[in-house]
Amino acid sequence: MYFATVTCCVPGAGPASPARLPFEAIMRLSRYFLPTLRETPKEAEIVSHRLMLRAGLVRQESAGIYAWLPLGLRVLNRVCEVIRREQDRAGAVEILMPTVQSAELWRESGRYDAYGKEMLRLKDRHEREMLYGPTAEEMVTEIFRASVRSYKDLPKNLYQISWKFRDEVRPRFGTMRSREFLMKDAYSFDFDQAGARHAYNRMFVAYLRTFAGLGLKAIPMRADTGPIGGDLSHEFIILAQTGESAVFCDHAYLGMETPPETVDFEDVAGLQGLVDAWTSRYAATEEMHEEAAFAEVPAESRLSARGIEVGHIFYFGTKYSEPMGAKVAGPDGIERPVHMGSYGIGPSRLVAAIIEASHDEAGIIWPDAVAPFDVALINLKVGDAGTDAACARIQGELEAAGLTVLYDDRDERPGAKFATADLIGLPWQVVVGPKGLAEGKVELKRRAGGERESLAAVDLLARIKRI
């Protein structure tokens, strides 16, 4: 089981830092803000949207725009924590860019007029044309060109986790396709294509580790590179019955081992070998699917399923550096445009994708790595001296060991408490009642799988930590 303190991914917060506060030792559901819903909202078309609204993770404020409520924000922060860890490990450096950008930058790249109605355009009080950033290639290129002049200062990879806005004509599926969304976007800068290839491989491997760290099996699938051409574009897809598109791949991908924590991101040949191993088998989305090539996969290994895109990495060469003058001097003193790539993960989209891949009829089943709390502690008889004391003791012991606990101390029927615990999907449920305590036992339930067992309270910690 993965134990971690919650970290903050709010723009401007800087590097991940522990956010566990003293008040969490008495995190009681009676004091928490958890506006759950009994009925399924009519506007929710897919499972994740329904469950995020019902479990009180988010609230829709307007079309495609959501407020993240306490439970949802904790999950979002934990997703960001895993993303940051792997970006930092791969050598990327975090920055934070403005959400409002100057139209002039986009005119330099030639994208301002071509982008379309998805861009939210505005003017400030001086009638200067501005926009709410749907992406940040222009901005990061401007930051780079202002400071880097020599090939000796390369490579660089700058990333941020910040809010973006795209005025989708038809936002739907909750945070899966919203107008305002949280995005991790990274941008690499290299002197030549060989360096850019290594930067791409760094992010490829970092993405494999990121999704595994979130409890997901993501399959890299070849994606369209558009007018640039080449083979350096991959979408990372997780399989889910409720996925948004059809995907086709070799079943062997499901058994491939994630690159270890000890992977050397400086080893050019080693990283290329890892990428080659992960791209040597057939894997394609519906848009890139080739029936003849898929037919060459042994029949018993062909997998046709539904998938959800959770990440996209892309090499685009000098598309932005050339028109925007982002050049560095080479060993011969001649200035050349740098080679760039971009690498995106949508944390707010990922929360929905995780739910699509991990739920049942009763509610969400959070992977341990991103659960908002580790344990739901359920008091079946609030006000009883024995159960109250036992719950206080259990909560204190679990939290002292590094676990986070949400204590259901509400004056509700047991059935309502069980339903809430299943709906919000915390990995463990500890049930404390007078009957069990009379026998010296409490009940422990694993949300994933539903296994239950009775054991002494003193054995809870050892049992939970075995996972």
GROMACS .gro file of C-alpha atoms in nm:
model
  467
    1MET     CA    1   0.000   0.000   0.000
    2TYR     CA    2   0.125   0.347  -0.086
    3PHE     CA    3   0.123   0.593   0.204
    4ALA     CA    4   0.182   0.962   0.143
    5THR     CA    5   0.091   1.295   0.283
    6VAL     CA    6  -0.137   1.502   0.066
    7THR     CA    7   0.039   1.773  -0.133
    8CYS     CA    8  -0.083   2.092  -0.288
    9CYS     CA    9  -0.112   2.131  -0.664
   10VAL     CA   10  -0.269   2.476  -0.655
   11PRO     CA   11  -0.093   2.700  -0.910
   12GLY     CA   12   0.173   2.907  -0.736
   13ALA     CA   13   0.223   2.660  -0.455
   14GLY     CA   14   0.565   2.559  -0.585
   15PRO     CA   15   0.715   2.212  -0.538
   16ALA     CA   16   0.513   1.945  -0.366
   17SER     CA   17   0.529   1.978   0.009
   18PRO     CA   18   0.353   1.794   0.292
   19ALA     CA   19   0.011   1.936   0.362
   20ARG     CA   20  -0.097   1.712   0.648
   21LEU     CA   21  -0.231   1.946   0.915
   22PRO     CA   22  -0.294   1.893   1.286
   23PHE     CA   23  -0.671   1.914   1.243
   24GLU     CA   24  -0.665   1.594   1.038
   25ALA     CA   25  -0.627   1.402   1.363
   26ILE     CA   26  -0.995   1.482   1.425
   27MET     CA   27  -1.127   1.466   1.066
   28ARG     CA   28  -1.493   1.390   1.137
   29LEU     CA   29  -1.758   1.346   0.873
   30SER     CA   30  -2.004   1.545   1.085
   31ARG     CA   31  -1.779   1.850   1.036
   32TYR     CA   32  -1.664   1.776   0.683
   33PHE     CA   33  -1.814   1.928   0.368
   34LEU     CA   34  -1.935   1.627   0.173
   35PRO     CA   35  -2.258   1.708  -0.016
   36THR     CA   36  -2.342   1.361  -0.147
   37LEU     CA   37  -2.646   1.301  -0.367
   38ARG     CA   38  -2.888   1.009  -0.352
   39GLU     CA   39  -3.022   1.054  -0.703
   40THR     CA   40  -2.819   1.048  -1.019
   41PRO     CA   41  -2.815   1.393  -1.186
   42LYS     CA   42  -2.986   1.389  -1.525
   43GLU     CA   43  -2.702   1.572  -1.698
   44ALA     CA   44  -2.446   1.303  -1.607
   45GLU     CA   45  -2.400   1.074  -1.909
   46ILE     CA   46  -2.107   0.857  -1.799
   47VAL     CA   47  -2.013   0.672  -1.481
   48SER     CA   48  -1.737   0.905  -1.365
   49HIS     CA   49  -1.955   1.215  -1.404
   50ARG     CA   50  -2.239   1.052  -1.211
   51LEU     CA   51  -2.016   0.932  -0.930
   52MET     CA   52  -1.816   1.255  -0.899
   53LEU     CA   53  -2.140   1.448  -0.850
   54ARG     CA   54  -2.302   1.189  -0.623
   55ALA     CA   55  -1.990   1.147  -0.408
   56GLY     CA   56  -1.952   1.522  -0.363
   57LEU     CA   57  -1.618   1.554  -0.542
   58VAL     CA   58  -1.722   1.839  -0.771
   59ARG     CA   59  -2.009   2.073  -0.840
   60GLN     CA   60  -2.095   2.216  -1.180
   61GLU     CA   61  -2.099   2.595  -1.179
   62SER     CA   62  -2.168   2.647  -1.550
   63ALA     CA   63  -2.133   2.445  -1.870
   64GLY     CA   64  -1.802   2.261  -1.855
   65ILE     CA   65  -1.682   2.449  -1.544
   66TYR     CA   66  -1.661   2.277  -1.206
   67ALA     CA   67  -1.581   2.367  -0.848
   68TRP     CA   68  -1.362   2.106  -0.680
   69LEU     CA   69  -1.500   2.024  -0.337
   70PRO     CA   70  -1.288   1.899  -0.043
   71LEU     CA   71  -1.291   1.526  -0.121
   72GLY     CA   72  -1.231   1.580  -0.492
   73LEU     CA   73  -0.955   1.832  -0.426
   74ARG     CA   74  -0.770   1.582  -0.207
   75VAL     CA   75  -0.775   1.331  -0.492
   76LEU     CA   76  -0.666   1.596  -0.742
   77ASN     CA   77  -0.378   1.695  -0.515
   78ARG     CA   78  -0.263   1.334  -0.480
   79VAL     CA   79  -0.270   1.287  -0.856
   80CYS     CA   80  -0.055   1.601  -0.891
   81GLU     CA   81   0.184   1.467  -0.628
   82VAL     CA   82   0.255   1.153  -0.831
   83ILE     CA   83   0.293   1.353  -1.154
   84ARG     CA   84   0.536   1.597  -0.992
   85ARG     CA   85   0.745   1.318  -0.844
   86GLU     CA   86   0.801   1.152  -1.180
   87GLN     CA   87   0.853   1.476  -1.371
   88ASP     CA   88   1.119   1.580  -1.121
   89ARG     CA   89   1.278   1.235  -1.132
   90ALA     CA   90   1.306   1.261  -1.513
   91GLY     CA   91   1.485   1.597  -1.489
   92ALA     CA   92   1.201   1.836  -1.569
   93VAL     CA   93   1.195   2.166  -1.377
   94GLU     CA   94   0.869   2.317  -1.253
   95ILE     CA   95   0.766   2.672  -1.335
   96LEU     CA   96   0.432   2.854  -1.334
   97MET     CA   97   0.321   3.061  -1.631
   98PRO     CA   98   0.035   3.313  -1.651
   99THR     CA   99  -0.306   3.188  -1.754
  100VAL     CA  100  -0.377   3.516  -1.936
  101GLN     CA  101  -0.142   3.560  -2.234
  102SER     CA  102  -0.072   3.832  -2.486
  103ALA     CA  103  -0.218   3.788  -2.833
  104GLU     CA  104   0.110   3.919  -2.976
  105LEU     CA  105   0.293   3.602  -2.876
  106TRP     CA  106   0.041   3.392  -3.062
  107ARG     CA  107   0.070   3.617  -3.367
  108GLU     CA  108   0.444   3.550  -3.369
  109SER     CA  109   0.381   3.176  -3.398
  110GLY     CA  110   0.099   3.226  -3.647
  111ARG     CA  111  -0.161   3.055  -3.430
  112TYR     CA  112  -0.369   3.347  -3.307
  113ASP     CA  113  -0.604   3.369  -3.604
  114ALA     CA  114  -0.587   2.998  -3.684
  115TYR     CA  115  -0.676   2.858  -3.342
  116GLY     CA  116  -1.051   2.897  -3.369
  117LYS     CA  117  -1.341   2.967  -3.135
  118GLU     CA  118  -1.205   2.738  -2.863
  119MET     CA  119  -0.976   3.025  -2.762
  120LEU     CA  120  -1.131   3.268  -2.514
  121ARG     CA  121  -1.022   3.613  -2.636
  122LEU     CA  122  -1.045   3.933  -2.433
  123LYS     CA  123  -0.916   4.288  -2.410
  124ASP     CA  124  -0.778   4.464  -2.107
  125ARG     CA  125  -0.868   4.824  -2.011
  126HIS     CA  126  -0.605   4.955  -2.254
  127GLU     CA  127  -0.767   4.765  -2.542
  128ARG     CA  128  -0.473   4.527  -2.565
  129GLU     CA  129  -0.573   4.190  -2.705
  130MET     CA  130  -0.530   3.905  -2.458
  131LEU     CA  131  -0.642   3.546  -2.428
  132TYR     CA  132  -0.701   3.285  -2.161
  133GLY     CA  133  -0.439   3.024  -2.242
  134PRO     CA  134  -0.564   2.697  -2.391
  135THR     CA  135  -0.200   2.583  -2.404
  136ALA     CA  136   0.141   2.740  -2.345
  137GLU     CA  137   0.385   2.667  -2.630
  138GLU     CA  138   0.420   3.036  -2.718
  139MET     CA  139   0.461   3.150  -2.361
  140VAL     CA  140   0.725   2.893  -2.269
  141THR     CA  141   0.914   2.962  -2.595
  142GLU     CA  142   0.925   3.332  -2.508
  143ILE     CA  143   1.056   3.252  -2.159
  144PHE     CA  144   1.323   3.024  -2.302
  145ARG     CA  145   1.444   3.260  -2.576
  146ALA     CA  146   1.487   3.544  -2.327
  147SER     CA  147   1.740   3.349  -2.122
  148VAL     CA  148   1.913   3.072  -2.319
  149ARG     CA  149   2.168   3.155  -2.588
  150SER     CA  150   2.413   2.863  -2.612
  151TYR     CA  151   2.395   2.491  -2.681
  152LYS     CA  152   2.598   2.451  -2.360
  153ASP     CA  153   2.286   2.546  -2.161
  154LEU     CA  154   2.085   2.261  -2.314
  155PRO     CA  155   1.892   2.041  -2.267
  156LYS     CA  156   1.604   2.200  -2.077
  157ASN     CA  157   1.261   2.070  -1.985
  158LEU     CA  158   1.019   2.309  -1.816
  159TYR     CA  159   0.680   2.200  -1.684
  160GLN     CA  160   0.386   2.346  -1.501
  161ILE     CA  161   0.059   2.232  -1.347
  162SER     CA  162  -0.197   2.503  -1.412
  163TRP     CA  163  -0.552   2.572  -1.520
  164LYS     CA  164  -0.635   2.601  -1.890
  165PHE     CA  165  -0.950   2.704  -2.074
  166ARG     CA  166  -1.083   2.587  -2.409
  167ASP     CA  167  -1.429   2.701  -2.509
  168GLU     CA  168  -1.550   2.360  -2.627
  169VAL     CA  169  -1.858   2.379  -2.843
  170ARG     CA  170  -2.011   2.091  -2.648
  171PRO     CA  171  -1.848   2.024  -2.311
  172ARG     CA  172  -1.967   1.694  -2.169
  173PHE     CA  173  -1.874   1.394  -1.958
  174GLY     CA  174  -1.797   1.607  -1.652
  175THR     CA  175  -1.427   1.671  -1.596
  176MET     CA  176  -1.345   1.426  -1.875
  177ARG     CA  177  -1.417   1.696  -2.133
  178SER     CA  178  -1.465   2.029  -1.961
  179ARG     CA  179  -1.392   2.385  -2.068
  180GLU     CA  180  -1.173   2.467  -1.769
  181PHE     CA  181  -0.926   2.195  -1.673
  182LEU     CA  182  -0.603   2.137  -1.484
  183MET     CA  183  -0.311   2.042  -1.707
  184LYS     CA  184   0.045   1.929  -1.654
  185ASP     CA  185   0.225   2.055  -1.963
  186ALA     CA  186   0.599   2.009  -2.012
  187TYR     CA  187   0.817   2.148  -2.290
  188SER     CA  188   1.162   2.024  -2.388
  189PHE     CA  189   1.434   2.226  -2.563
  190ASP     CA  190   1.727   2.056  -2.737
  191PHE     CA  191   2.002   2.153  -2.978
  192ASP     CA  192   1.925   1.888  -3.239
  193GLN     CA  193   1.687   1.607  -3.324
  194ALA     CA  194   1.899   1.344  -3.150
  195GLY     CA  195   1.877   1.538  -2.825
  196ALA     CA  196   1.505   1.589  -2.878
  197ARG     CA  197   1.463   1.214  -2.924
  198HIS     CA  198   1.627   1.150  -2.587
  199ALA     CA  199   1.406   1.416  -2.425
  200TYR     CA  200   1.106   1.241  -2.576
  201ASN     CA  201   1.222   0.906  -2.440
  202ARG     CA  202   1.266   1.057  -2.093
  203MET     CA  203   0.904   1.166  -2.089
  204PHE     CA  204   0.785   0.838  -2.244
  205VAL     CA  205   0.938   0.641  -1.956
  206ALA     CA  206   0.831   0.901  -1.697
  207TYR     CA  207   0.472   0.865  -1.821
  208LEU     CA  208   0.482   0.487  -1.787
  209ARG     CA  209   0.595   0.531  -1.427
  210THR     CA  210   0.344   0.808  -1.358
  211PHE     CA  211   0.041   0.607  -1.458
  212ALA     CA  212   0.164   0.298  -1.276
  213GLY     CA  213   0.213   0.517  -0.969
  214LEU     CA  214  -0.153   0.618  -0.999
  215GLY     CA  215  -0.260   0.254  -0.999
  216LEU     CA  216  -0.324   0.243  -1.376
  217LYS     CA  217  -0.194   0.036  -1.665
  218ALA     CA  218  -0.142   0.279  -1.950
  219ILE     CA  219  -0.059   0.158  -2.300
  220PRO     CA  220   0.137   0.391  -2.531
  221MET     CA  221  -0.030   0.404  -2.871
  222ARG     CA  222   0.105   0.567  -3.184
  223ALA     CA  223  -0.066   0.899  -3.249
  224ASP     CA  224  -0.097   1.127  -3.550
  225THR     CA  225   0.195   1.368  -3.585
  226GLY     CA  226   0.012   1.592  -3.833
  227PRO     CA  227   0.215   1.789  -4.089
  228ILE     CA  228   0.541   1.738  -3.898
  229GLY     CA  229   0.545   1.366  -3.976
  230GLY     CA  230   0.772   1.105  -3.820
  231ASP     CA  231   0.692   0.861  -3.541
  232LEU     CA  232   0.737   1.078  -3.232
  233SER     CA  233   0.384   1.109  -3.100
  234HIS     CA  234   0.211   0.874  -2.858
  235GLU     CA  235  -0.114   0.876  -2.668
  236PHE     CA  236  -0.123   0.690  -2.337
  237ILE     CA  237  -0.446   0.493  -2.309
  238ILE     CA  238  -0.605   0.310  -2.018
  239LEU     CA  239  -0.859   0.042  -2.095
  240ALA     CA  240  -1.210   0.091  -1.957
  241GLN     CA  241  -1.546  -0.048  -2.065
  242THR     CA  242  -1.684   0.304  -2.067
  243GLY     CA  243  -1.390   0.442  -2.266
  244GLU     CA  244  -1.451   0.716  -2.519
  245SER     CA  245  -1.299   0.540  -2.820
  246ALA     CA  246  -1.211   0.199  -2.962
  247VAL     CA  247  -0.851   0.081  -2.927
  248PHE     CA  248  -0.663  -0.219  -3.062
  249CYS     CA  249  -0.349  -0.370  -2.915
  250ASP     CA  250  -0.149  -0.677  -2.832
  251HIS     CA  251  -0.269  -0.834  -2.507
  252ALA     CA  252   0.096  -0.870  -2.401
  253TYR     CA  253   0.098  -0.502  -2.303
  254LEU     CA  254  -0.109  -0.582  -1.995
  255GLY     CA  255   0.171  -0.798  -1.859
  256MET     CA  256   0.465  -0.569  -1.931
  257GLU     CA  257   0.657  -0.445  -1.629
  258THR     CA  258   0.682  -0.075  -1.554
  259PRO     CA  259   1.038   0.068  -1.566
  260PRO     CA  260   1.176   0.066  -1.211
  261GLU     CA  261   1.246   0.361  -0.984
  262THR     CA  262   1.616   0.304  -1.048
  263VAL     CA  263   1.587   0.375  -1.422
  264ASP     CA  264   1.877   0.593  -1.540
  265PHE     CA  265   1.736   0.890  -1.731
  266GLU     CA  266   2.089   0.984  -1.845
  267ASP     CA  267   2.139   0.649  -2.022
  268VAL     CA  268   2.057   0.730  -2.384
  269ALA     CA  269   2.084   0.372  -2.514
  270GLY     CA  270   1.906   0.226  -2.213
  271LEU     CA  271   1.609   0.458  -2.243
  272GLN     CA  272   1.586   0.396  -2.617
  273GLY     CA  273   1.579   0.024  -2.543
  274LEU     CA  274   1.290   0.068  -2.301
  275VAL     CA  275   1.094   0.277  -2.551
  276ASP     CA  276   1.164   0.026  -2.828
  277ALA     CA  277   1.033  -0.257  -2.608
  278TRP     CA  278   0.714  -0.063  -2.535
  279THR     CA  279   0.653   0.029  -2.899
  280SER     CA  280   0.751  -0.296  -3.069
  281ARG     CA  281   0.402  -0.448  -3.043
  282TYR     CA  282   0.083  -0.338  -3.211
  283ALA     CA  283  -0.115  -0.066  -3.034
  284ALA     CA  284  -0.339   0.188  -3.204
  285THR     CA  285  -0.641   0.403  -3.146
  286GLU     CA  286  -0.935   0.387  -3.383
  287GLU     CA  287  -0.797   0.682  -3.585
  288MET     CA  288  -0.461   0.511  -3.641
  289HIS     CA  289  -0.584   0.151  -3.665
  290GLU     CA  290  -0.460  -0.061  -3.955
  291GLU     CA  291  -0.658  -0.381  -3.992
  292ALA     CA  292  -0.392  -0.557  -4.196
  293ALA     CA  293  -0.120  -0.487  -3.938
  294PHE     CA  294  -0.350  -0.592  -3.654
  295ALA     CA  295  -0.418  -0.920  -3.835
  296GLU     CA  296  -0.049  -1.006  -3.803
  297VAL     CA  297  -0.087  -1.020  -3.424
  298PRO     CA  298  -0.156  -1.381  -3.314
  299ALA     CA  299  -0.532  -1.428  -3.281
  300GLU     CA  300  -0.510  -1.518  -2.913
  301SER     CA  301  -0.322  -1.194  -2.840
  302ARG     CA  302  -0.549  -0.950  -3.025
  303LEU     CA  303  -0.727  -0.718  -2.786
  304SER     CA  304  -1.010  -0.491  -2.900
  305ALA     CA  305  -1.144  -0.270  -2.624
  306ARG     CA  306  -1.251   0.078  -2.525
  307GLY     CA  307  -0.992   0.324  -2.404
  308ILE     CA  308  -0.945   0.665  -2.241
  309GLU     CA  309  -0.658   0.895  -2.332
  310VAL     CA  310  -0.477   1.007  -2.017
  311GLY     CA  311  -0.159   1.154  -2.165
  312HIS     CA  312  -0.005   1.269  -2.493
  313ILE     CA  313   0.359   1.331  -2.581
  314PHE     CA  314   0.464   1.501  -2.902
  315TYR     CA  315   0.779   1.617  -3.083
  316PHE     CA  316   0.724   1.922  -3.301
  317GLY     CA  317   1.078   2.021  -3.396
  318THR     CA  318   1.121   2.389  -3.477
  319LYS     CA  319   0.753   2.468  -3.531
  320TYR     CA  320   0.758   2.738  -3.262
  321SER     CA  321   1.127   2.813  -3.215
  322GLU     CA  322   1.184   2.912  -3.577
  323PRO     CA  323   0.909   3.178  -3.617
  324MET     CA  324   0.962   3.303  -3.262
  325GLY     CA  325   1.340   3.327  -3.285
  326ALA     CA  326   1.425   3.077  -3.009
  327LYS     CA  327   1.780   3.005  -3.126
  328VAL     CA  328   2.104   2.899  -2.962
  329ALA     CA  329   2.461   2.919  -3.086
  330GLY     CA  330   2.618   2.583  -3.167
  331PRO     CA  331   2.984   2.477  -3.127
  332ASP     CA  332   3.056   2.655  -3.456
  333GLY     CA  333   2.903   2.980  -3.333
  334ILE     CA  334   2.611   2.961  -3.578
  335GLU     CA  335   2.265   3.015  -3.427
  336ARG     CA  336   2.002   2.751  -3.496
  337PRO     CA  337   1.639   2.712  -3.383
  338VAL     CA  338   1.607   2.467  -3.096
  339HIS     CA  339   1.412   2.143  -3.127
  340MET     CA  340   1.108   2.124  -2.900
  341GLY     CA  341   0.855   1.875  -2.772
  342SER     CA  342   0.545   1.897  -2.554
  343TYR     CA  343   0.411   1.650  -2.302
  344GLY     CA  344   0.064   1.671  -2.151
  345ILE     CA  345  -0.127   1.503  -1.870
  346GLY     CA  346  -0.464   1.630  -1.749
  347PRO     CA  347  -0.493   1.571  -1.371
  348SER     CA  348  -0.859   1.680  -1.361
  349ARG     CA  349  -0.933   1.444  -1.651
  350LEU     CA  350  -0.732   1.170  -1.481
  351VAL     CA  351  -0.954   1.175  -1.173
  352ALA     CA  352  -1.252   1.092  -1.395
  353ALA     CA  353  -1.052   0.834  -1.590
  354ILE     CA  354  -0.949   0.654  -1.271
  355ILE     CA  355  -1.315   0.630  -1.169
  356GLU     CA  356  -1.412   0.498  -1.513
  357ALA     CA  357  -1.153   0.223  -1.469
  358SER     CA  358  -1.221   0.153  -1.102
  359HIS     CA  359  -1.579   0.145  -0.976
  360ASP     CA  360  -1.871  -0.087  -0.911
  361GLU     CA  361  -2.246  -0.051  -0.867
  362ALA     CA  362  -2.203   0.089  -0.516
  363GLY     CA  363  -1.958   0.364  -0.604
  364ILE     CA  364  -1.594   0.457  -0.653
  365ILE     CA  365  -1.302   0.224  -0.575
  366TRP     CA  366  -0.996   0.447  -0.531
  367PRO     CA  367  -0.649   0.302  -0.591
  368ASP     CA  368  -0.442   0.342  -0.274
  369ALA     CA  369  -0.210   0.594  -0.440
  370VAL     CA  370  -0.477   0.859  -0.499
  371ALA     CA  371  -0.745   0.789  -0.236
  372PRO     CA  372  -0.853   1.107  -0.051
  373PHE     CA  373  -0.827   0.917   0.278
  374ASP     CA  374  -0.687   0.572   0.346
  375VAL     CA  375  -0.953   0.458   0.591
  376ALA     CA  376  -1.323   0.514   0.649
  377LEU     CA  377  -1.380   0.465   1.022
  378ILE     CA  378  -1.748   0.387   1.086
  379ASN     CA  379  -1.898   0.419   1.435
  380LEU     CA  380  -2.222   0.219   1.441
  381LYS     CA  381  -2.344   0.367   1.770
  382VAL     CA  382  -2.235   0.727   1.815
  383GLY     CA  383  -2.280   0.836   2.177
  384ASP     CA  384  -2.199   0.496   2.320
  385ALA     CA  385  -1.902   0.532   2.552
  386GLY     CA  386  -1.741   0.209   2.434
  387THR     CA  387  -1.766   0.266   2.060
  388ASP     CA  388  -1.673   0.635   2.090
  389ALA     CA  389  -1.360   0.551   2.291
  390ALA     CA  390  -1.263   0.266   2.059
  391CYS     CA  391  -1.300   0.486   1.750
  392ALA     CA  392  -1.092   0.764   1.906
  393ARG     CA  393  -0.820   0.515   1.993
  394ILE     CA  394  -0.823   0.348   1.649
  395GLN     CA  395  -0.813   0.681   1.467
  396GLY     CA  396  -0.521   0.801   1.677
  397GLU     CA  397  -0.320   0.483   1.621
  398LEU     CA  398  -0.380   0.472   1.245
  399GLU     CA  399  -0.294   0.836   1.194
  400ALA     CA  400   0.016   0.809   1.413
  401ALA     CA  401   0.131   0.541   1.168
  402GLY     CA  402   0.088   0.776   0.871
  403LEU     CA  403  -0.259   0.679   0.753
  404THR     CA  404  -0.535   0.934   0.687
  405VAL     CA  405  -0.873   0.858   0.842
  406LEU     CA  406  -1.221   0.997   0.775
  407TYR     CA  407  -1.428   0.924   1.085
  408ASP     CA  408  -1.803   0.881   1.027
  409ASP     CA  409  -1.941   1.010   1.356
  410ARG     CA  410  -2.278   1.115   1.213
  411ASP     CA  411  -2.602   1.024   1.386
  412GLU     CA  412  -2.718   0.810   1.094
  413ARG     CA  413  -2.842   0.456   1.042
  414PRO     CA  414  -2.567   0.196   0.978
  415GLY     CA  415  -2.703   0.137   0.627
  416ALA     CA  416  -2.659   0.502   0.536
  417LYS     CA  417  -2.303   0.499   0.667
  418PHE     CA  418  -2.215   0.186   0.472
  419ALA     CA  419  -2.364   0.336   0.156
  420THR     CA  420  -2.161   0.656   0.199
  421ALA     CA  421  -1.840   0.461   0.260
  422ASP     CA  422  -1.892   0.253  -0.054
  423LEU     CA  423  -1.989   0.558  -0.260
  424ILE     CA  424  -1.677   0.761  -0.177
  425GLY     CA  425  -1.460   0.453  -0.221
  426LEU     CA  426  -1.185   0.480   0.044
  427PRO     CA  427  -0.956   0.175   0.027
  428TRP     CA  428  -1.038   0.045   0.378
  429GLN     CA  429  -1.345   0.050   0.600
  430VAL     CA  430  -1.314  -0.014   0.973
  431VAL     CA  431  -1.651  -0.081   1.135
  432VAL     CA  432  -1.685  -0.043   1.512
  433GLY     CA  433  -2.004  -0.154   1.693
  434PRO     CA  434  -2.107  -0.264   2.042
  435LYS     CA  435  -2.162  -0.628   1.941
  436GLY     CA  436  -1.816  -0.666   1.791
  437LEU     CA  437  -1.646  -0.483   2.076
  438ALA     CA  438  -1.811  -0.721   2.323
  439GLU     CA  439  -1.612  -0.995   2.151
  440GLY     CA  440  -1.299  -0.784   2.133
  441LYS     CA  441  -1.332  -0.743   1.756
  442VAL     CA  442  -1.384  -0.481   1.486
  443GLU     CA  443  -1.465  -0.543   1.121
  444LEU     CA  444  -1.224  -0.458   0.842
  445LYS     CA  445  -1.341  -0.435   0.480
  446ARG     CA  446  -1.126  -0.392   0.172
  447ARG     CA  447  -1.325  -0.173  -0.070
  448ALA     CA  448  -1.163  -0.333  -0.375
  449GLY     CA  449  -1.296  -0.686  -0.373
  450GLY     CA  450  -1.523  -0.642  -0.072
  451GLU     CA  451  -1.343  -0.893   0.153
  452ARG     CA  452  -1.440  -0.863   0.520
  453GLU     CA  453  -1.277  -0.998   0.833
  454SER     CA  454  -1.314  -0.961   1.207
  455LEU     CA  455  -1.001  -0.896   1.407
  456ALA     CA  456  -0.876  -0.731   1.720
  457ALA     CA  457  -0.830  -0.356   1.693
  458VAL     CA  458  -0.463  -0.390   1.785
  459ASP     CA  459  -0.409  -0.597   1.468
  460LEU     CA  460  -0.563  -0.342   1.230
  461LEU     CA  461  -0.245  -0.157   1.142
  462ALA     CA  462  -0.043  -0.470   1.066
  463ARG     CA  463  -0.325  -0.607   0.849
  464ILE     CA  464  -0.368  -0.287   0.647
  465LYS     CA  465   0.005  -0.246   0.592
  466ARG     CA  466   0.035  -0.593   0.444
  467ILE     CA  467  -0.116  -0.456   0.122
   0.00000   0.00000   0.00000
